[in-house]
Amino acid sequence: MSSHLSEDQISRSFLGRSTMEEHEHLQNCAQCRAEMERFRAMCSLFRTAMKDLTDRLVASGVSPTIAAEERTIRPRAFYWQWALVGVAAILLTVIPLYESYYSLRHQTETKHAATQSIDSASESATSGDVLLMEAVMAHRARALPAPMEPVMILLPSDALGRESDEPKTRQRSLLPGEIR
Amino acid sequence: MEQIATSGFIAAAMENPVTEIEDFNRVVEQYWPRILRFILASVHDVDTAETLTQDCFWNAYRHRMSFRGDSSLNTWLMRIAVNLVRDLARNRRLQFWKRAHRTAIDSAAAREWLPDRSLSPEQRAAINEQVGAIWDATHSLSERQRTVFLLRFVEDMDIVEIAEATGLTENAVHVHLFRAVRAIRKRLGNKYE
């Protein structure tokens, strides 16, 4: 142990919970004993001051009221706190409901829009098919292929007959049994 | 334990606290300063201390039938006061935006802790400084440490009574008391040298 008691040891001794060694040291060390007595005196002074203060307050009019008499009920200031709790509860209930309603409505609108686009695409596909078939039929009905038509325009109109000996590669071959 | 003047009323009270509470008017007159002192030292506000003291006796009156004399009447009333102070501290933590009350007491405002005219001005100044230092030091303690310190060194209650009033074990009371004394001594530093 050092020459004097530590702060914890003095605090423990002040509360009457010192060890034998600490107690003996206090018996022999005037400085530690004086320090502990000073703190004890301050606490005693504080106790006296508090008693004096309350006695003065009671004497000046802070007087006791008998509980049996009518007691003024002070309005508690926590009604607004419960109002805040209620508002918070309502918001926590309403906001999820609104979000689910809004998402459901958005999904419905999205589906409707998708359905409409599919229908319009089907209609345009149908008309396109008809046009394509007409173009194919027209192409097959040509006497000459389309790339040859500009060339045949340049030839005289009787050239088609003299050139009957020319290999008529472009003429449609006769089908079996067919007479030209 | 605090020395109690012997009187017929007090002697009867010490013998049977259940009988004592039947005369509630006298109970209020006898214990009002004690409860007010403890609450004032805890909350550092005159108006709040007065209000809580009224609440304490109002609650005691409403529940007087439940008092069975297991503890002294002082301990029972102090338990009610301790609970009220704790509830106030809890509510204050939730209402941190409220400003300090106008009737709050700080060590600088309480210039005359002990207006003893027999003392010299220098002695009074020294006393006021020391008392103000402990007043500020107790304010810096935790709620439990402050409660056990005030009950021990202002109300002169022993460890068993403090344990009953606070609902703590005796060992816990010792621990909180030790920490309170150590914290106050540390805060006071050289003020009393």
CSV table of C-alpha atoms in Angstrom, one decimal:
chain,number,residue,atom,x,y,z
A,1,MET,CA,0.0,0.0,0.0
A,2,SER,CA,1.2,3.5,-0.8
A,3,SER,CA,1.7,6.0,1.9
A,4,HIS,CA,-1.9,7.2,1.7
A,5,LEU,CA,-5.2,5.8,0.8
A,6,SER,CA,-6.5,6.0,-2.8
A,7,GLU,CA,-9.7,7.7,-3.7
A,8,ASP,CA,-11.6,4.4,-3.9
A,9,GLN,CA,-10.3,3.4,-0.5
A,10,ILE,CA,-11.3,6.7,1.1
A,11,SER,CA,-14.7,6.4,-0.5
A,12,ARG,CA,-15.1,2.9,0.8
A,13,SER,CA,-13.9,3.9,4.3
A,14,PHE,CA,-16.4,6.9,4.2
A,15,LEU,CA,-19.2,4.4,3.7
A,16,GLY,CA,-18.0,2.2,6.5
A,17,ARG,CA,-16.8,-0.7,4.3
A,18,SER,CA,-13.0,-0.4,4.8
A,19,THR,CA,-10.7,-3.4,5.2
A,20,MET,CA,-8.8,-4.0,8.4
A,21,GLU,CA,-5.7,-2.6,6.8
A,22,GLU,CA,-7.4,0.5,5.6
A,23,HIS,CA,-9.0,1.0,9.0
A,24,GLU,CA,-5.6,0.8,10.7
A,25,HIS,CA,-4.1,3.2,8.2
A,26,LEU,CA,-6.8,5.7,9.0
A,27,GLN,CA,-6.1,5.3,12.7
A,28,ASN,CA,-2.5,6.2,12.1
A,29,CYS,CA,-2.6,8.7,9.1
A,30,ALA,CA,-3.8,12.2,10.1
A,31,GLN,CA,-3.9,13.4,6.5
A,32,CYS,CA,-6.2,10.6,5.2
A,33,ARG,CA,-8.3,10.9,8.3
A,34,ALA,CA,-8.6,14.7,7.8
A,35,GLU,CA,-9.6,14.3,4.2
A,36,MET,CA,-12.3,11.9,5.1
A,37,GLU,CA,-13.6,14.1,7.8
A,38,ARG,CA,-13.7,17.1,5.5
A,39,PHE,CA,-15.9,15.2,3.1
A,40,ARG,CA,-18.1,14.1,5.9
A,41,ALA,CA,-18.4,17.7,7.1
A,42,MET,CA,-19.4,18.8,3.6
A,43,CYS,CA,-22.1,16.2,3.4
A,44,SER,CA,-23.4,17.2,6.8
A,45,LEU,CA,-23.4,20.8,5.8
A,46,PHE,CA,-25.4,19.9,2.6
A,47,ARG,CA,-27.9,18.0,4.7
A,48,THR,CA,-28.4,21.0,7.0
A,49,ALA,CA,-28.7,23.4,4.1
A,50,MET,CA,-31.4,21.2,2.4
A,51,LYS,CA,-33.4,21.0,5.7
A,52,ASP,CA,-33.1,24.8,6.1
A,53,LEU,CA,-34.1,25.4,2.5
A,54,THR,CA,-37.3,23.3,2.7
A,55,ASP,CA,-38.2,24.7,6.1
A,56,ARG,CA,-38.0,28.2,4.5
A,57,LEU,CA,-40.1,27.1,1.6
A,58,VAL,CA,-42.7,25.6,3.8
A,59,ALA,CA,-42.7,28.8,5.9
A,60,SER,CA,-43.0,31.0,2.9
A,61,GLY,CA,-46.2,29.4,1.6
A,62,VAL,CA,-45.3,26.0,0.0
A,63,SER,CA,-47.6,24.5,2.5
A,64,PRO,CA,-49.0,21.0,2.5
A,65,THR,CA,-52.4,20.5,1.2
A,66,ILE,CA,-54.5,17.8,2.8
A,67,ALA,CA,-55.2,15.0,0.4
A,68,ALA,CA,-58.8,14.6,1.7
A,69,GLU,CA,-59.7,18.1,0.4
A,70,GLU,CA,-60.6,18.7,-3.1
A,71,ARG,CA,-57.6,18.5,-5.3
A,72,THR,CA,-57.1,20.6,-8.4
A,73,ILE,CA,-56.8,18.2,-11.2
A,74,ARG,CA,-54.1,19.6,-13.4
A,75,PRO,CA,-54.7,18.9,-17.0
A,76,ARG,CA,-52.2,16.3,-18.1
A,77,ALA,CA,-50.2,17.4,-21.1
A,78,PHE,CA,-50.1,14.0,-22.7
A,79,TYR,CA,-53.3,14.1,-24.6
A,80,TRP,CA,-51.5,15.6,-27.6
A,81,GLN,CA,-49.0,12.7,-27.4
A,82,TRP,CA,-51.8,10.2,-27.8
A,83,ALA,CA,-53.1,12.2,-30.7
A,84,LEU,CA,-49.6,11.9,-32.3
A,85,VAL,CA,-49.7,8.2,-31.7
A,86,GLY,CA,-53.2,8.0,-33.3
A,87,VAL,CA,-52.0,9.9,-36.4
A,88,ALA,CA,-49.0,7.7,-36.7
A,89,ALA,CA,-51.2,4.6,-36.5
A,90,ILE,CA,-53.5,5.9,-39.2
A,91,LEU,CA,-50.6,6.8,-41.5
A,92,LEU,CA,-49.1,3.4,-41.0
A,93,THR,CA,-52.4,1.8,-41.9
A,94,VAL,CA,-53.4,4.1,-44.8
A,95,ILE,CA,-50.1,4.3,-46.6
A,96,PRO,CA,-49.7,0.5,-47.3
A,97,LEU,CA,-53.3,0.3,-48.3
A,98,TYR,CA,-52.9,3.2,-50.8
A,99,GLU,CA,-49.7,1.7,-52.2
A,100,SER,CA,-51.3,-1.7,-52.8
A,101,TYR,CA,-54.4,0.0,-54.4
A,102,TYR,CA,-52.1,2.1,-56.6
A,103,SER,CA,-50.0,-0.9,-57.7
A,104,LEU,CA,-53.1,-2.9,-58.5
A,105,ARG,CA,-54.6,-0.2,-60.5
A,106,HIS,CA,-51.3,0.3,-62.4
A,107,GLN,CA,-51.2,-3.4,-63.2
A,108,THR,CA,-54.7,-3.3,-64.5
A,109,GLU,CA,-54.0,-0.4,-66.7
A,110,THR,CA,-50.8,-2.0,-68.0
A,111,LYS,CA,-52.7,-5.2,-68.9
A,112,HIS,CA,-55.4,-3.3,-70.7
A,113,ALA,CA,-52.8,-1.4,-72.7
A,114,ALA,CA,-51.0,-4.6,-73.6
A,115,THR,CA,-54.3,-6.2,-74.8
A,116,GLN,CA,-55.0,-3.2,-77.0
A,117,SER,CA,-51.6,-3.3,-78.7
A,118,ILE,CA,-51.9,-7.0,-79.4
A,119,ASP,CA,-55.3,-6.5,-81.1
A,120,SER,CA,-54.0,-3.7,-83.3
A,121,ALA,CA,-51.0,-5.8,-84.2
A,122,SER,CA,-53.3,-8.7,-85.3
A,123,GLU,CA,-55.4,-6.5,-87.5
A,124,SER,CA,-52.4,-5.0,-89.2
A,125,ALA,CA,-50.9,-8.5,-89.7
A,126,THR,CA,-54.1,-9.7,-91.4
A,127,SER,CA,-54.3,-6.9,-93.9
A,128,GLY,CA,-50.6,-7.3,-94.6
A,129,ASP,CA,-51.1,-11.0,-95.4
A,130,VAL,CA,-53.8,-10.2,-97.9
A,131,LEU,CA,-51.7,-7.7,-99.7
A,132,LEU,CA,-48.8,-10.1,-99.8
A,133,MET,CA,-51.0,-12.8,-101.4
A,134,GLU,CA,-52.3,-10.4,-104.0
A,135,ALA,CA,-48.8,-9.4,-104.9
A,136,VAL,CA,-47.7,-13.0,-105.3
A,137,MET,CA,-50.7,-13.8,-107.5
A,138,ALA,CA,-49.9,-10.8,-109.7
A,139,HIS,CA,-46.3,-11.9,-110.0
A,140,ARG,CA,-47.2,-15.4,-111.0
A,141,ALA,CA,-49.7,-14.0,-113.6
A,142,ARG,CA,-47.0,-12.1,-115.5
A,143,ALA,CA,-46.0,-13.4,-118.9
A,144,LEU,CA,-42.5,-12.3,-118.4
A,145,PRO,CA,-40.5,-12.0,-115.3
A,146,ALA,CA,-40.4,-8.4,-114.0
A,147,PRO,CA,-36.6,-7.9,-114.6
A,148,MET,CA,-37.2,-8.7,-118.4
A,149,GLU,CA,-40.0,-6.3,-118.9
A,150,PRO,CA,-37.7,-3.2,-119.4
A,151,VAL,CA,-35.8,-5.1,-122.1
A,152,MET,CA,-38.8,-6.2,-124.0
A,153,ILE,CA,-40.1,-2.7,-124.2
A,154,LEU,CA,-37.0,-1.8,-126.2
A,155,LEU,CA,-37.6,-4.6,-128.8
A,156,PRO,CA,-39.9,-3.9,-131.8
A,157,SER,CA,-43.3,-5.3,-131.5
A,158,ASP,CA,-42.8,-8.0,-134.3
A,159,ALA,CA,-39.5,-9.1,-132.9
A,160,LEU,CA,-41.3,-11.5,-130.7
A,161,GLY,CA,-42.6,-13.5,-133.8
A,162,ARG,CA,-39.2,-13.8,-135.7
A,163,GLU,CA,-37.5,-14.8,-132.7
A,164,SER,CA,-39.7,-17.7,-132.5
A,165,ASP,CA,-36.7,-19.9,-133.5
A,166,GLU,CA,-34.7,-18.4,-130.7
A,167,PRO,CA,-34.7,-20.7,-127.9
A,168,LYS,CA,-37.7,-19.8,-126.1
A,169,THR,CA,-36.2,-20.4,-122.8
A,170,ARG,CA,-38.4,-17.9,-121.3
A,171,GLN,CA,-41.6,-19.1,-122.7
A,172,ARG,CA,-43.5,-21.3,-120.5
A,173,SER,CA,-43.0,-24.9,-121.4
A,174,LEU,CA,-46.0,-26.8,-122.5
A,175,LEU,CA,-47.5,-29.1,-120.1
A,176,PRO,CA,-47.9,-32.7,-121.3
A,177,GLY,CA,-50.9,-32.9,-123.6
A,178,GLU,CA,-51.1,-29.2,-124.0
A,179,ILE,CA,-51.4,-27.7,-127.5
A,180,ARG,CA,-49.8,-24.3,-128.1
B,1,MET,CA,-31.0,6.8,11.3
B,2,GLU,CA,-32.5,10.3,11.8
B,3,GLN,CA,-33.2,11.2,15.4
B,4,ILE,CA,-36.9,11.6,15.9
B,5,ALA,CA,-38.3,13.6,18.7
B,6,THR,CA,-40.4,11.6,21.0
B,7,SER,CA,-44.0,12.6,21.0
B,8,GLY,CA,-47.1,10.7,21.5
B,9,PHE,CA,-47.9,10.6,17.8
B,10,ILE,CA,-44.4,9.5,16.7
B,11,ALA,CA,-44.2,6.9,19.5
B,12,ALA,CA,-47.5,5.5,18.4
B,13,ALA,CA,-46.3,5.6,14.8
B,14,MET,CA,-43.2,3.7,15.6
B,15,GLU,CA,-45.2,1.0,17.3
B,16,ASN,CA,-47.9,0.7,14.6
B,17,PRO,CA,-47.5,2.6,11.4
B,18,VAL,CA,-50.8,1.2,10.2
B,19,THR,CA,-52.5,3.1,12.9
B,20,GLU,CA,-50.5,6.2,12.1
B,21,ILE,CA,-51.8,6.4,8.6
B,22,GLU,CA,-55.4,6.6,9.7
B,23,ASP,CA,-54.9,10.2,10.8
B,24,PHE,CA,-53.8,11.3,7.3
B,25,ASN,CA,-53.8,15.0,8.1
B,26,ARG,CA,-51.1,14.5,10.7
B,27,VAL,CA,-49.2,12.2,8.3
B,28,VAL,CA,-49.1,15.0,5.8
B,29,GLU,CA,-48.0,17.6,8.3
B,30,GLN,CA,-45.3,15.3,9.7
B,31,TYR,CA,-43.8,14.0,6.5
B,32,TRP,CA,-44.4,16.8,4.0
B,33,PRO,CA,-41.1,18.6,4.6
B,34,ARG,CA,-39.1,15.4,4.4
B,35,ILE,CA,-40.7,14.3,1.1
B,36,LEU,CA,-40.4,17.9,-0.3
B,37,ARG,CA,-36.7,18.0,0.7
B,38,PHE,CA,-35.9,14.7,-1.0
B,39,ILE,CA,-37.8,15.6,-4.2
B,40,LEU,CA,-36.3,19.1,-4.3
B,41,ALA,CA,-32.8,17.7,-4.0
B,42,SER,CA,-33.6,15.3,-6.8
B,43,VAL,CA,-35.3,17.6,-9.4
B,44,HIS,CA,-33.7,21.0,-8.5
B,45,ASP,CA,-36.9,22.8,-9.2
B,46,VAL,CA,-39.2,24.3,-6.6
B,47,ASP,CA,-42.5,24.1,-8.6
B,48,THR,CA,-41.9,20.6,-9.8
B,49,ALA,CA,-40.9,19.5,-6.3
B,50,GLU,CA,-44.1,21.0,-4.9
B,51,THR,CA,-46.2,19.3,-7.5
B,52,LEU,CA,-44.6,15.9,-7.1
B,53,THR,CA,-44.9,16.2,-3.3
B,54,GLN,CA,-48.6,16.7,-3.7
B,55,ASP,CA,-48.8,13.8,-6.1
B,56,CYS,CA,-46.9,11.7,-3.5
B,57,PHE,CA,-49.4,12.3,-0.7
B,58,TRP,CA,-52.3,12.0,-3.1
B,59,ASN,CA,-51.2,8.6,-4.2
B,60,ALA,CA,-50.5,7.6,-0.6
B,61,TYR,CA,-54.0,8.7,0.4
B,62,ARG,CA,-55.6,6.7,-2.4
B,63,HIS,CA,-53.6,3.6,-1.6
B,64,ARG,CA,-53.5,4.0,2.2
B,65,MET,CA,-55.6,0.8,2.6
B,66,SER,CA,-52.8,-1.2,0.9
B,67,PHE,CA,-50.2,-0.1,3.5
B,68,ARG,CA,-49.8,-3.1,5.8
B,69,GLY,CA,-47.0,-1.8,8.0
B,70,ASP,CA,-44.3,-4.1,6.4
B,71,SER,CA,-42.0,-1.0,6.4
B,72,SER,CA,-42.1,2.3,8.2
B,73,LEU,CA,-44.4,5.0,6.9
B,74,ASN,CA,-41.4,7.1,6.0
B,75,THR,CA,-40.0,4.3,3.8
B,76,TRP,CA,-43.4,3.7,2.2
B,77,LEU,CA,-43.8,7.4,1.4
B,78,MET,CA,-40.2,7.6,0.1
B,79,ARG,CA,-40.9,4.7,-2.2
B,80,ILE,CA,-43.8,6.6,-3.7
B,81,ALA,CA,-41.6,9.7,-4.1
B,82,VAL,CA,-38.8,7.8,-5.7
B,83,ASN,CA,-41.1,6.3,-8.3
B,84,LEU,CA,-42.5,9.8,-9.0
B,85,VAL,CA,-39.0,11.2,-9.5
B,86,ARG,CA,-38.1,8.3,-11.8
B,87,ASP,CA,-41.3,8.8,-13.9
B,88,LEU,CA,-40.5,12.5,-14.2
B,89,ALA,CA,-37.0,11.8,-15.4
B,90,ARG,CA,-38.3,9.3,-17.9
B,91,ASN,CA,-40.9,11.8,-19.3
B,92,ARG,CA,-38.2,14.6,-19.4
B,93,ARG,CA,-36.0,12.4,-21.6
B,94,LEU,CA,-38.9,12.1,-24.1
B,95,GLN,CA,-39.6,15.9,-23.9
B,96,PHE,CA,-36.1,17.1,-24.5
B,97,TRP,CA,-37.3,20.1,-26.4
B,98,LYS,CA,-38.8,21.7,-23.3
B,99,ARG,CA,-36.7,24.5,-21.8
B,100,ALA,CA,-35.6,24.7,-18.2
B,101,HIS,CA,-38.3,25.7,-15.8
B,102,ARG,CA,-38.3,29.2,-14.4
B,103,THR,CA,-38.4,27.9,-10.9
B,104,ALA,CA,-35.3,25.8,-11.3
B,105,ILE,CA,-32.6,26.2,-8.7
B,106,ASP,CA,-29.0,26.3,-9.5
B,107,SER,CA,-26.1,26.8,-7.2
B,108,ALA,CA,-25.5,30.3,-8.4
B,109,ALA,CA,-29.1,31.4,-7.8
B,110,ALA,CA,-29.2,29.9,-4.3
B,111,ARG,CA,-26.8,32.4,-2.9
B,112,GLU,CA,-28.0,31.9,0.7
B,113,TRP,CA,-28.1,28.2,1.4
B,114,LEU,CA,-27.6,28.9,5.1
B,115,PRO,CA,-28.5,32.5,6.0
B,116,ASP,CA,-26.9,32.3,9.4
B,117,ARG,CA,-26.3,35.8,10.5
B,118,SER,CA,-23.9,34.8,13.2
B,119,LEU,CA,-21.3,33.8,10.6
B,120,SER,CA,-19.0,36.3,9.0
B,121,PRO,CA,-19.5,37.0,5.3
B,122,GLU,CA,-16.4,35.1,4.5
B,123,GLN,CA,-17.6,32.0,6.4
B,124,ARG,CA,-21.0,32.3,4.7
B,125,ALA,CA,-19.4,32.6,1.3
B,126,ALA,CA,-17.2,29.5,2.0
B,127,ILE,CA,-20.3,27.5,3.2
B,128,ASN,CA,-22.4,28.6,0.2
B,129,GLU,CA,-19.6,27.6,-2.2
B,130,GLN,CA,-19.2,24.1,-0.6
B,131,VAL,CA,-23.0,23.4,-0.5
B,132,GLY,CA,-23.4,24.7,-4.1
B,133,ALA,CA,-20.6,22.4,-5.2
B,134,ILE,CA,-22.3,19.3,-3.7
B,135,TRP,CA,-25.6,20.6,-5.2
B,136,ASP,CA,-24.1,20.7,-8.7
B,137,ALA,CA,-22.3,17.4,-8.1
B,138,THR,CA,-25.4,15.5,-7.2
B,139,HIS,CA,-27.1,16.9,-10.3
B,140,SER,CA,-24.4,15.2,-12.4
B,141,LEU,CA,-25.0,11.8,-11.0
B,142,SER,CA,-27.2,9.2,-12.6
B,143,GLU,CA,-30.7,8.9,-11.3
B,144,ARG,CA,-30.1,5.9,-9.1
B,145,GLN,CA,-26.9,7.1,-7.7
B,146,ARG,CA,-28.4,10.5,-6.8
B,147,THR,CA,-31.4,8.8,-5.2
B,148,VAL,CA,-29.4,6.5,-2.9
B,149,PHE,CA,-27.0,9.3,-2.1
B,150,LEU,CA,-29.8,11.6,-1.0
B,151,LEU,CA,-31.6,9.0,0.9
B,152,ARG,CA,-28.4,8.1,2.8
B,153,PHE,CA,-26.9,11.5,3.4
B,154,VAL,CA,-29.8,13.9,3.4
B,155,GLU,CA,-32.6,11.7,4.7
B,156,ASP,CA,-30.4,9.6,7.0
B,157,MET,CA,-31.9,6.3,6.0
B,158,ASP,CA,-30.0,3.1,6.4
B,159,ILE,CA,-29.2,0.6,3.7
B,160,VAL,CA,-32.1,-1.7,4.5
B,161,GLU,CA,-34.6,1.2,4.3
B,162,ILE,CA,-33.0,2.5,1.1
B,163,ALA,CA,-33.3,-0.9,-0.5
B,164,GLU,CA,-37.0,-1.1,0.4
B,165,ALA,CA,-37.6,2.4,-0.8
B,166,THR,CA,-35.8,1.9,-4.2
B,167,GLY,CA,-36.7,-1.7,-4.8
B,168,LEU,CA,-33.0,-2.5,-5.1
B,169,THR,CA,-31.0,-5.2,-3.3
B,170,GLU,CA,-28.8,-4.2,-0.4
B,171,ASN,CA,-25.8,-5.1,-2.5
B,172,ALA,CA,-26.9,-2.9,-5.3
B,173,VAL,CA,-27.5,0.0,-2.9
B,174,HIS,CA,-23.9,-0.4,-1.7
B,175,VAL,CA,-22.6,-0.3,-5.2
B,176,HIS,CA,-24.6,2.7,-6.3
B,177,LEU,CA,-23.7,4.5,-3.1
B,178,PHE,CA,-20.0,3.8,-3.5
B,179,ARG,CA,-20.1,5.1,-7.1
B,180,ALA,CA,-22.0,8.2,-6.1
B,181,VAL,CA,-19.6,9.1,-3.3
B,182,ARG,CA,-16.6,8.4,-5.7
B,183,ALA,CA,-18.2,10.6,-8.4
B,184,ILE,CA,-18.9,13.5,-6.1
B,185,ARG,CA,-15.5,13.4,-4.5
B,186,LYS,CA,-13.9,13.4,-8.0
B,187,ARG,CA,-16.1,16.3,-9.1
B,188,LEU,CA,-15.4,18.3,-6.0
B,189,GLY,CA,-11.7,17.8,-6.5
B,190,ASN,CA,-9.8,20.4,-4.5
B,191,LYS,CA,-12.9,22.5,-3.6
B,192,TYR,CA,-12.7,21.5,0.0
B,193,GLU,CA,-9.0,21.7,0.5
